[in-house]
Amino acid sequence: MRNTYTLLFALTTSILFIATAQDNDNGFDLLTTEDLFSAPMQPNPLTNDPEAVVLRVNNMEIKRGEIIDLVNLTMQRIGGQVPPQQIPQLQQQMYTRVKNDLINAKLIESAVKKADIPVSEADIDAEIATIRESLPEGKTLEELLAVQENTLDELKTDIRNQLASRILFEQQVEGVTEANEIDAKTFYDENPSNFQTPEQVSASHILIAATEDASEDPKATLEEIRASIIAGEISFAEAAAAHSSCPSSAKGGSLGTFGKGQMVPEFEIAAFTQEIGEVGDIVQTQFGCHIIQVSERTEEGTIAFETAKNQIIEFLTNQSKQQVISSYIENLRDQATIEELSL
């Protein structure tokens, strides 16, 4: 049975993991990421025992397995974004961060119990309904809970704790003054770089990957596809879905919106010089041959204050609230007895 603190995190991560794992095409196997974290994170091999108590927070225990579970789940979430050579360093950083997060969670859990904050069944049911709606097609909440070795009742308990924690935090920030337009204008004037927008394009592409087979000519294949699109025999999105070697084929070739410096040079030059709607000439990169269609272009500029004002006010208000919550948690830590065990 997983500790209740980790349950919602684990469930959320599983949802994201299932939804994205099949799209991973970067050569880094998400399904084996957890194996990378099986090495000891402490010099003493005794701490490999997941049941070993590594921390006591007042009278509450934190086991090594709880920390490792969260580290592994976080790594699953970020997947192949981390180069393998950086994993050992990141492993230690994440271990320390998760350990501190668990200490805070124990202290908040204790504060919630002491405050005896009521949470309605209707609110819990609403949260569960939201989780169910977020599941990938064909997956059920019960299946995901089984993978995490938890039950629906345990999930409800965890949600109750989460909602009670939210109420506790709301009580702490009741006296925080909302930011106003003057505050927002001061922030806007003092942070001009935050409101600069780079030139960006929204584009789709079709990739015919290079192969070692000399009899195959990706450029010729792509010329035929391009001609069919221009002739109106097939749409760009349909052609991408049918022929593109890129995982973006599942989205009609869409790469979303990107700025300069995010694509290889040959691709970038074509994308930022093509006319909107044009089916561009063939572009050759290290990945193969592409044709690109740009759907939208945003010029470099500055976001006007009136456009950004409400977001700045919200940001500054939330920043003030976060400072109050951080101080509250720090006070809980100062009053607590936190013992790190040497095994």
GROMACS .gro file of C-alpha atoms in nm:
model
  343
    1MET     CA    1   0.000   0.000   0.000
    2ARG     CA    2   0.141   0.336  -0.102
    3ASN     CA    3   0.160   0.619   0.151
    4THR     CA    4  -0.143   0.846   0.107
    5TYR     CA    5   0.074   1.150   0.035
    6THR     CA    6   0.206   0.989  -0.281
    7LEU     CA    7  -0.124   0.852  -0.409
    8LEU     CA    8  -0.258   1.154  -0.597
    9PHE     CA    9   0.088   1.231  -0.732
   10ALA     CA   10   0.127   0.871  -0.847
   11LEU     CA   11  -0.216   0.865  -1.004
   12THR     CA   12  -0.162   1.192  -1.189
   13THR     CA   13   0.176   1.076  -1.312
   14SER     CA   14   0.029   0.747  -1.431
   15ILE     CA   15  -0.235   0.933  -1.632
   16LEU     CA   16   0.030   1.148  -1.799
   17PHE     CA   17   0.260   0.850  -1.849
   18ILE     CA   18  -0.006   0.637  -2.018
   19ALA     CA   19  -0.116   0.926  -2.237
   20THR     CA   20   0.234   1.007  -2.363
   21ALA     CA   21   0.442   0.689  -2.347
   22GLN     CA   22   0.339   0.562  -2.689
   23ASP     CA   23   0.433   0.894  -2.850
   24ASN     CA   24   0.788   0.883  -2.718
   25ASP     CA   25   1.028   0.863  -3.011
   26ASN     CA   26   1.350   0.995  -2.862
   27GLY     CA   27   1.526   0.665  -2.807
   28PHE     CA   28   1.494   0.682  -2.427
   29ASP     CA   29   1.262   0.410  -2.304
   30LEU     CA   30   1.012   0.552  -2.057
   31LEU     CA   31   0.919   0.206  -1.941
   32THR     CA   32   1.269   0.141  -1.808
   33THR     CA   33   1.328   0.481  -1.651
   34GLU     CA   34   1.257   0.348  -1.303
   35ASP     CA   35   1.542   0.099  -1.341
   36LEU     CA   36   1.783   0.391  -1.364
   37PHE     CA   37   1.692   0.481  -1.009
   38SER     CA   38   1.749   0.141  -0.856
   39ALA     CA   39   2.105   0.231  -0.754
   40PRO     CA   40   2.166   0.332  -0.389
   41MET     CA   41   2.108   0.698  -0.319
   42GLN     CA   42   2.300   0.692   0.007
   43PRO     CA   43   2.656   0.572   0.072
   44ASN     CA   44   2.543   0.310   0.323
   45PRO     CA   45   2.393   0.007   0.141
   46LEU     CA   46   2.158  -0.058   0.434
   47THR     CA   47   1.947   0.233   0.311
   48ASN     CA   48   1.853   0.027   0.005
   49ASP     CA   49   1.580  -0.126   0.221
   50PRO     CA   50   1.253   0.049   0.119
   51GLU     CA   51   1.111  -0.017   0.467
   52ALA     CA   52   1.403   0.157   0.638
   53VAL     CA   53   1.290   0.464   0.833
   54VAL     CA   54   1.513   0.750   0.720
   55LEU     CA   55   1.330   1.042   0.885
   56ARG     CA   56   1.113   1.108   1.187
   57VAL     CA   57   0.902   1.422   1.184
   58ASN     CA   58   0.772   1.464   1.537
   59ASN     CA   59   0.638   1.111   1.584
   60MET     CA   60   0.570   1.044   1.216
   61GLU     CA   61   0.801   0.820   1.014
   62ILE     CA   62   0.919   0.857   0.655
   63LYS     CA   63   1.054   0.543   0.491
   64ARG     CA   64   1.313   0.532   0.219
   65GLY     CA   65   1.065   0.360  -0.013
   66GLU     CA   66   0.831   0.661   0.003
   67ILE     CA   67   1.109   0.888  -0.118
   68ILE     CA   68   1.223   0.650  -0.392
   69ASP     CA   69   0.864   0.606  -0.515
   70LEU     CA   70   0.824   0.979  -0.567
   71VAL     CA   71   1.167   1.016  -0.728
   72ASN     CA   72   1.087   0.738  -0.975
   73LEU     CA   73   0.741   0.875  -1.049
   74THR     CA   74   0.886   1.219  -1.116
   75MET     CA   75   1.141   1.067  -1.350
   76GLN     CA   76   0.868   0.884  -1.539
   77ARG     CA   77   0.694   1.216  -1.579
   78ILE     CA   78   0.989   1.394  -1.738
   79GLY     CA   79   1.088   1.087  -1.937
   80GLY     CA   80   1.355   1.125  -2.202
   81GLN     CA   81   1.407   1.497  -2.145
   82VAL     CA   82   1.707   1.413  -1.926
   83PRO     CA   83   2.031   1.295  -2.093
   84PRO     CA   84   2.150   0.967  -1.933
   85GLN     CA   85   2.481   1.119  -1.822
   86GLN     CA   86   2.296   1.375  -1.608
   87ILE     CA   87   2.082   1.118  -1.427
   88PRO     CA   88   2.313   1.049  -1.126
   89GLN     CA   89   2.335   1.418  -1.036
   90LEU     CA   90   1.964   1.472  -1.091
   91GLN     CA   91   1.893   1.164  -0.881
   92GLN     CA   92   2.060   1.315  -0.575
   93GLN     CA   93   1.895   1.653  -0.628
   94MET     CA   94   1.553   1.494  -0.657
   95TYR     CA   95   1.611   1.276  -0.352
   96THR     CA   96   1.684   1.586  -0.141
   97ARG     CA   97   1.389   1.778  -0.281
   98VAL     CA   98   1.142   1.494  -0.234
   99LYS     CA   99   1.268   1.435   0.118
  100ASN     CA  100   1.198   1.799   0.208
  101ASP     CA  101   0.858   1.785   0.038
  102LEU     CA  102   0.764   1.480   0.243
  103ILE     CA  103   0.870   1.654   0.565
  104ASN     CA  104   0.645   1.946   0.473
  105ALA     CA  105   0.362   1.708   0.383
  106LYS     CA  106   0.381   1.537   0.721
  107LEU     CA  107   0.373   1.871   0.902
  108ILE     CA  108   0.078   1.994   0.694
  109GLU     CA  109  -0.105   1.665   0.750
  110SER     CA  110  -0.057   1.708   1.125
  111ALA     CA  111  -0.177   2.071   1.112
  112VAL     CA  112  -0.487   1.968   0.918
  113LYS     CA  113  -0.575   1.703   1.177
  114LYS     CA  114  -0.523   1.950   1.459
  115ALA     CA  115  -0.748   2.208   1.289
  116ASP     CA  116  -1.018   1.942   1.231
  117ILE     CA  117  -1.119   2.093   0.895
  118PRO     CA  118  -1.444   1.946   0.754
  119VAL     CA  119  -1.460   1.832   0.390
  120SER     CA  120  -1.791   1.736   0.230
  121GLU     CA  121  -1.849   1.409   0.045
  122ALA     CA  122  -1.984   1.612  -0.247
  123ASP     CA  123  -1.649   1.790  -0.285
  124ILE     CA  124  -1.463   1.459  -0.275
  125ASP     CA  125  -1.696   1.307  -0.536
  126ALA     CA  126  -1.645   1.612  -0.759
  127GLU     CA  127  -1.267   1.566  -0.746
  128ILE     CA  128  -1.300   1.197  -0.833
  129ALA     CA  129  -1.526   1.284  -1.126
  130THR     CA  130  -1.260   1.526  -1.253
  131ILE     CA  131  -0.995   1.253  -1.232
  132ARG     CA  132  -1.218   1.011  -1.423
  133GLU     CA  133  -1.276   1.268  -1.698
  134SER     CA  134  -0.900   1.318  -1.738
  135LEU     CA  135  -0.826   0.950  -1.801
  136PRO     CA  136  -0.714   0.838  -2.147
  137GLU     CA  137  -0.974   0.656  -2.350
  138GLY     CA  138  -1.002   0.291  -2.253
  139LYS     CA  139  -0.852   0.338  -1.906
  140THR     CA  140  -1.050   0.325  -1.583
  141LEU     CA  141  -0.976   0.476  -1.245
  142GLU     CA  142  -0.997   0.135  -1.084
  143GLU     CA  143  -0.727   0.000  -1.319
  144LEU     CA  144  -0.490   0.283  -1.233
  145LEU     CA  145  -0.555   0.244  -0.862
  146ALA     CA  146  -0.477  -0.127  -0.891
  147VAL     CA  147  -0.144  -0.047  -1.057
  148GLN     CA  148  -0.063   0.182  -0.763
  149GLU     CA  149  -0.180  -0.089  -0.518
  150ASN     CA  150  -0.448   0.138  -0.376
  151THR     CA  151  -0.825   0.137  -0.345
  152LEU     CA  152  -1.095   0.392  -0.415
  153ASP     CA  153  -1.147   0.442  -0.041
  154GLU     CA  154  -0.778   0.524   0.001
  155LEU     CA  155  -0.801   0.771  -0.285
  156LYS     CA  156  -1.099   0.937  -0.116
  157THR     CA  157  -0.900   0.967   0.206
  158ASP     CA  158  -0.613   1.126   0.017
  159ILE     CA  159  -0.846   1.370  -0.161
  160ARG     CA  160  -1.002   1.460   0.173
  161ASN     CA  161  -0.656   1.544   0.307
  162GLN     CA  162  -0.569   1.744  -0.004
  163LEU     CA  163  -0.890   1.948   0.012
  164ALA     CA  164  -0.847   2.008   0.384
  165SER     CA  165  -0.491   2.127   0.319
  166ARG     CA  166  -0.624   2.367   0.057
  167ILE     CA  167  -0.873   2.509   0.307
  168LEU     CA  168  -0.595   2.541   0.566
  169PHE     CA  169  -0.384   2.742   0.321
  170GLU     CA  170  -0.680   2.960   0.226
  171GLN     CA  171  -0.723   3.043   0.593
  172GLN     CA  172  -0.359   3.148   0.616
  173VAL     CA  173  -0.383   3.391   0.323
  174GLU     CA  174  -0.715   3.552   0.414
  175GLY     CA  175  -0.540   3.874   0.515
  176VAL     CA  176  -0.328   3.907   0.201
  177THR     CA  177  -0.396   4.233   0.016
  178GLU     CA  178  -0.477   4.190  -0.352
  179ALA     CA  179  -0.235   4.354  -0.593
  180ASN     CA  180  -0.373   4.654  -0.782
  181GLU     CA  181  -0.316   4.830  -1.113
  182ILE     CA  182  -0.041   5.050  -0.968
  183ASP     CA  183   0.148   4.742  -0.847
  184ALA     CA  184   0.103   4.582  -1.188
  185LYS     CA  185   0.231   4.890  -1.375
  186THR     CA  186   0.538   4.908  -1.151
  187PHE     CA  187   0.616   4.543  -1.219
  188TYR     CA  188   0.557   4.591  -1.592
  189ASP     CA  189   0.793   4.890  -1.611
  190GLU     CA  190   1.065   4.722  -1.402
  191ASN     CA  191   1.061   4.394  -1.596
  192PRO     CA  192   1.042   4.487  -1.966
  193SER     CA  193   1.208   4.165  -2.085
  194ASN     CA  194   0.919   3.963  -1.941
  195PHE     CA  195   0.683   4.120  -2.192
  196GLN     CA  196   0.884   4.082  -2.510
  197THR     CA  197   0.738   3.829  -2.754
  198PRO     CA  198   0.975   3.662  -3.002
  199GLU     CA  199   0.884   3.595  -3.361
  200GLN     CA  200   0.702   3.261  -3.376
  201VAL     CA  201   0.532   3.040  -3.629
  202SER     CA  202   0.274   2.767  -3.608
  203ALA     CA  203   0.355   2.496  -3.859
  204SER     CA  204   0.300   2.139  -3.969
  205HIS     CA  205   0.537   1.915  -4.159
  206ILE     CA  206   0.564   1.582  -4.334
  207LEU     CA  207   0.888   1.391  -4.283
  208ILE     CA  208   1.016   1.109  -4.497
  209ALA     CA  209   1.304   0.974  -4.292
  210ALA     CA  210   1.637   0.892  -4.451
  211THR     CA  211   1.711   0.520  -4.486
  212GLU     CA  212   2.017   0.312  -4.569
  213ASP     CA  213   1.833   0.151  -4.861
  214ALA     CA  214   1.983   0.311  -5.172
  215SER     CA  215   1.682   0.204  -5.380
  216GLU     CA  216   1.455   0.434  -5.181
  217ASP     CA  217   1.449   0.802  -5.267
  218PRO     CA  218   1.277   0.999  -4.987
  219LYS     CA  219   1.294   1.319  -5.190
  220ALA     CA  220   1.111   1.162  -5.485
  221THR     CA  221   0.848   1.017  -5.253
  222LEU     CA  222   0.794   1.354  -5.092
  223GLU     CA  223   0.771   1.528  -5.431
  224GLU     CA  224   0.478   1.301  -5.520
  225ILE     CA  225   0.307   1.373  -5.187
  226ARG     CA  226   0.361   1.747  -5.228
  227ALA     CA  227   0.215   1.741  -5.579
  228SER     CA  228  -0.094   1.557  -5.454
  229ILE     CA  229  -0.149   1.819  -5.183
  230ILE     CA  230  -0.107   2.111  -5.423
  231ALA     CA  231  -0.347   1.945  -5.669
  232GLY     CA  232  -0.608   1.920  -5.396
  233GLU     CA  233  -0.619   1.541  -5.404
  234ILE     CA  234  -0.542   1.519  -5.033
  235SER     CA  235  -0.510   1.767  -4.748
  236PHE     CA  236  -0.178   1.838  -4.579
  237ALA     CA  237  -0.304   1.685  -4.252
  238GLU     CA  238  -0.430   1.372  -4.428
  239ALA     CA  239  -0.099   1.330  -4.609
  240ALA     CA  240   0.095   1.373  -4.285
  241ALA     CA  241  -0.120   1.112  -4.111
  242ALA     CA  242  -0.069   0.867  -4.396
  243HIS     CA  243   0.297   0.920  -4.484
  244SER     CA  244   0.498   1.115  -4.226
  245SER     CA  245   0.768   0.936  -4.026
  246CYS     CA  246   0.739   1.188  -3.742
  247PRO     CA  247   0.521   1.118  -3.434
  248SER     CA  248   0.347   1.447  -3.518
  249SER     CA  249   0.167   1.250  -3.791
  250ALA     CA  250  -0.088   1.159  -3.523
  251LYS     CA  251  -0.178   1.530  -3.511
  252GLY     CA  252  -0.185   1.587  -3.884
  253GLY     CA  253   0.181   1.684  -3.882
  254SER     CA  254   0.128   1.973  -3.642
  255LEU     CA  255   0.437   2.089  -3.452
  256GLY     CA  256   0.248   2.358  -3.265
  257THR     CA  257   0.403   2.701  -3.219
  258PHE     CA  258   0.778   2.751  -3.195
  259GLY     CA  259   1.037   3.026  -3.206
  260LYS     CA  260   1.382   3.058  -3.352
  261GLY     CA  261   1.649   2.832  -3.212
  262GLN     CA  262   1.411   2.544  -3.146
  263MET     CA  263   1.451   2.361  -3.477
  264VAL     CA  264   1.754   2.255  -3.680
  265PRO     CA  265   1.881   2.546  -3.898
  266GLU     CA  266   1.757   2.420  -4.237
  267PHE     CA  267   1.408   2.363  -4.102
  268GLU     CA  268   1.401   2.695  -3.918
  269ILE     CA  269   1.501   2.898  -4.224
  270ALA     CA  270   1.225   2.741  -4.432
  271ALA     CA  271   0.957   2.777  -4.164
  272PHE     CA  272   1.033   3.144  -4.099
  273THR     CA  273   1.053   3.246  -4.466
  274GLN     CA  274   0.756   3.060  -4.615
  275GLU     CA  275   0.426   3.226  -4.690
  276ILE     CA  276   0.133   3.130  -4.469
  277GLY     CA  277  -0.061   2.840  -4.620
  278GLU     CA  278   0.207   2.759  -4.877
  279VAL     CA  279   0.317   2.397  -4.922
  280GLY     CA  280   0.688   2.466  -4.914
  281ASP     CA  281   0.969   2.321  -5.119
  282ILE     CA  282   1.144   2.011  -4.990
  283VAL     CA  283   1.385   2.077  -4.704
  284GLN     CA  284   1.661   1.829  -4.626
  285THR     CA  285   1.789   1.791  -4.269
  286GLN     CA  286   1.975   1.528  -4.070
  287PHE     CA  287   1.639   1.359  -4.008
  288GLY     CA  288   1.539   1.322  -4.372
  289CYS     CA  289   1.328   1.524  -4.615
  290HIS     CA  290   1.046   1.755  -4.506
  291ILE     CA  291   0.774   1.967  -4.655
  292ILE     CA  292   0.638   2.240  -4.430
  293GLN     CA  293   0.313   2.432  -4.414
  294VAL     CA  294   0.299   2.743  -4.195
  295SER     CA  295  -0.048   2.824  -4.061
  296GLU     CA  296   0.028   3.134  -3.852
  297ARG     CA  297   0.309   3.381  -3.788
  298THR     CA  298   0.349   3.612  -3.489
  299GLU     CA  299   0.592   3.899  -3.526
  300GLU     CA  300   0.835   4.002  -3.254
  301GLY     CA  301   0.690   4.268  -3.030
  302THR     CA  302   0.595   4.389  -2.684
  303ILE     CA  303   0.283   4.287  -2.496
  304ALA     CA  304   0.084   4.601  -2.411
  305PHE     CA  305   0.029   4.675  -2.043
  306GLU     CA  306  -0.349   4.664  -2.081
  307THR     CA  307  -0.321   4.316  -2.229
  308ALA     CA  308  -0.095   4.190  -1.951
  309LYS     CA  309  -0.246   4.385  -1.660
  310ASN     CA  310  -0.487   4.127  -1.522
  311GLN     CA  311  -0.233   3.847  -1.545
  312ILE     CA  312   0.026   4.059  -1.364
  313ILE     CA  313  -0.221   4.140  -1.086
  314GLU     CA  314  -0.301   3.771  -1.047
  315PHE     CA  315   0.068   3.680  -1.050
  316LEU     CA  316   0.162   3.939  -0.786
  317THR     CA  317  -0.130   3.841  -0.563
  318ASN     CA  318  -0.042   3.472  -0.587
  319GLN     CA  319   0.322   3.554  -0.518
  320SER     CA  320   0.222   3.731  -0.196
  321LYS     CA  321   0.005   3.437  -0.095
  322GLN     CA  322   0.286   3.193  -0.167
  323GLN     CA  323   0.521   3.392   0.054
  324VAL     CA  324   0.270   3.370   0.340
  325ILE     CA  325   0.227   2.995   0.291
  326SER     CA  326   0.604   2.944   0.272
  327SER     CA  327   0.646   3.134   0.599
  328TYR     CA  328   0.369   2.926   0.756
  329ILE     CA  329   0.539   2.600   0.654
  330GLU     CA  330   0.877   2.730   0.771
  331ASN     CA  331   0.720   2.807   1.108
  332LEU     CA  332   0.584   2.452   1.126
  333ARG     CA  333   0.935   2.321   1.058
  334ASP     CA  334   1.088   2.547   1.325
  335GLN     CA  335   0.848   2.408   1.584
  336ALA     CA  336   0.889   2.046   1.477
  337THR     CA  337   1.137   1.782   1.585
  338ILE     CA  338   1.293   1.651   1.265
  339GLU     CA  339   1.532   1.362   1.303
  340GLU     CA  340   1.736   1.226   1.011
  341LEU     CA  341   1.846   0.872   1.087
  342SER     CA  342   2.192   0.740   1.003
  343LEU     CA  343   2.155   0.377   0.902
   0.00000   0.00000   0.00000
